[in-house]
XYZ file of C-alpha atoms in Angstrom:
97
model
C 75.174 112.747 101.903
C 75.806 109.996 98.947
C 72.647 108.457 98.379
C 74.186 105.148 98.347
C 74.646 105.712 101.697
C 71.397 105.698 103.137
C 70.853 101.384 101.285
C 70.833 99.071 104.068
C 73.019 96.755 102.470
C 75.243 99.232 102.233
C 79.441 99.178 103.158
C 79.611 102.917 104.373
C 83.283 104.070 104.261
C 84.307 105.987 107.525
C 83.452 109.228 106.507
C 79.531 108.317 105.343
C 79.346 106.764 109.273
C 81.336 109.324 111.395
C 77.823 111.767 108.913
C 75.237 109.097 109.532
C 76.050 108.755 113.286
C 76.238 112.585 114.203
C 79.597 111.745 115.013
C 83.707 112.662 114.222
C 86.088 110.749 112.891
C 87.955 110.749 115.517
C 85.265 109.157 118.089
C 84.795 106.944 115.186
C 88.289 106.090 115.086
C 87.968 105.478 119.342
C 84.556 103.510 119.112
C 87.470 101.128 116.137
C 89.910 101.038 118.958
C 87.558 99.447 121.515
C 85.975 96.267 118.993
C 83.364 98.554 116.162
C 82.307 95.370 114.277
C 84.316 96.884 110.149
C 84.523 94.572 107.344
C 87.202 95.281 105.356
C 87.573 95.995 101.385
C 90.774 96.094 100.939
C 92.711 98.071 103.718
C 90.209 100.337 104.484
C 87.814 99.638 107.058
C 84.151 99.434 105.709
C 80.846 99.493 108.288
C 77.110 97.931 108.541
C 75.077 100.158 109.971
C 72.475 98.195 111.113
C 75.377 96.622 113.038
C 76.801 99.008 113.977
C 74.349 100.781 115.582
C 73.281 97.246 117.831
C 76.443 97.276 118.903
C 76.005 100.582 119.813
C 72.835 99.923 121.607
C 74.474 97.058 123.405
C 76.860 99.294 124.780
C 74.456 101.672 126.210
C 76.489 105.138 127.526
C 79.542 103.261 127.065
C 80.206 103.099 123.278
C 82.178 106.219 122.999
C 85.331 106.486 125.227
C 86.888 108.925 126.382
C 90.187 110.171 126.168
C 92.730 110.411 128.834
C 92.711 113.371 129.701
C 95.482 115.645 128.117
C 97.924 117.244 130.993
C 98.754 120.979 130.742
C 101.970 122.541 130.474
C 102.309 125.624 132.276
C 105.001 128.872 131.317
C 106.387 127.642 134.107
C 107.371 124.310 133.335
C 110.386 122.788 132.565
C 110.748 120.702 129.704
C 113.777 118.558 128.934
C 112.853 118.095 124.942
C 116.769 116.596 123.780
C 116.319 113.423 126.948
C 112.389 113.240 125.406
C 113.785 113.211 121.345
C 116.923 110.939 123.281
C 114.242 108.824 124.552
C 112.484 108.237 121.220
C 115.385 107.357 119.549
C 115.930 111.619 117.516
C 117.889 114.167 117.862
C 117.678 117.945 118.115
C 119.279 120.125 115.664
C 120.542 122.850 115.504
C 121.851 123.490 118.683
C 120.675 124.752 121.591
C 118.613 128.804 121.711
């Protein structure tokens, strides 16, 4: 971690914040969606480590929201790819195989 990242008033980048907290970038992104305080330097997020830690302390065990469960598709399940793509405004190129 860069030396400046440990200074108390330094605004940390996403990567520095995740590293300081010992979490992954996707976990940090989930925290941001849950309301983690941040500042902006242009279009980029910056974080105050003291503010982030205080926010996490107020949330207790609810600090990191769970990701929604992923659905597994079995090998026998049929997927209507053309229908899924059509509903999204995309189209299947190359015809059927």
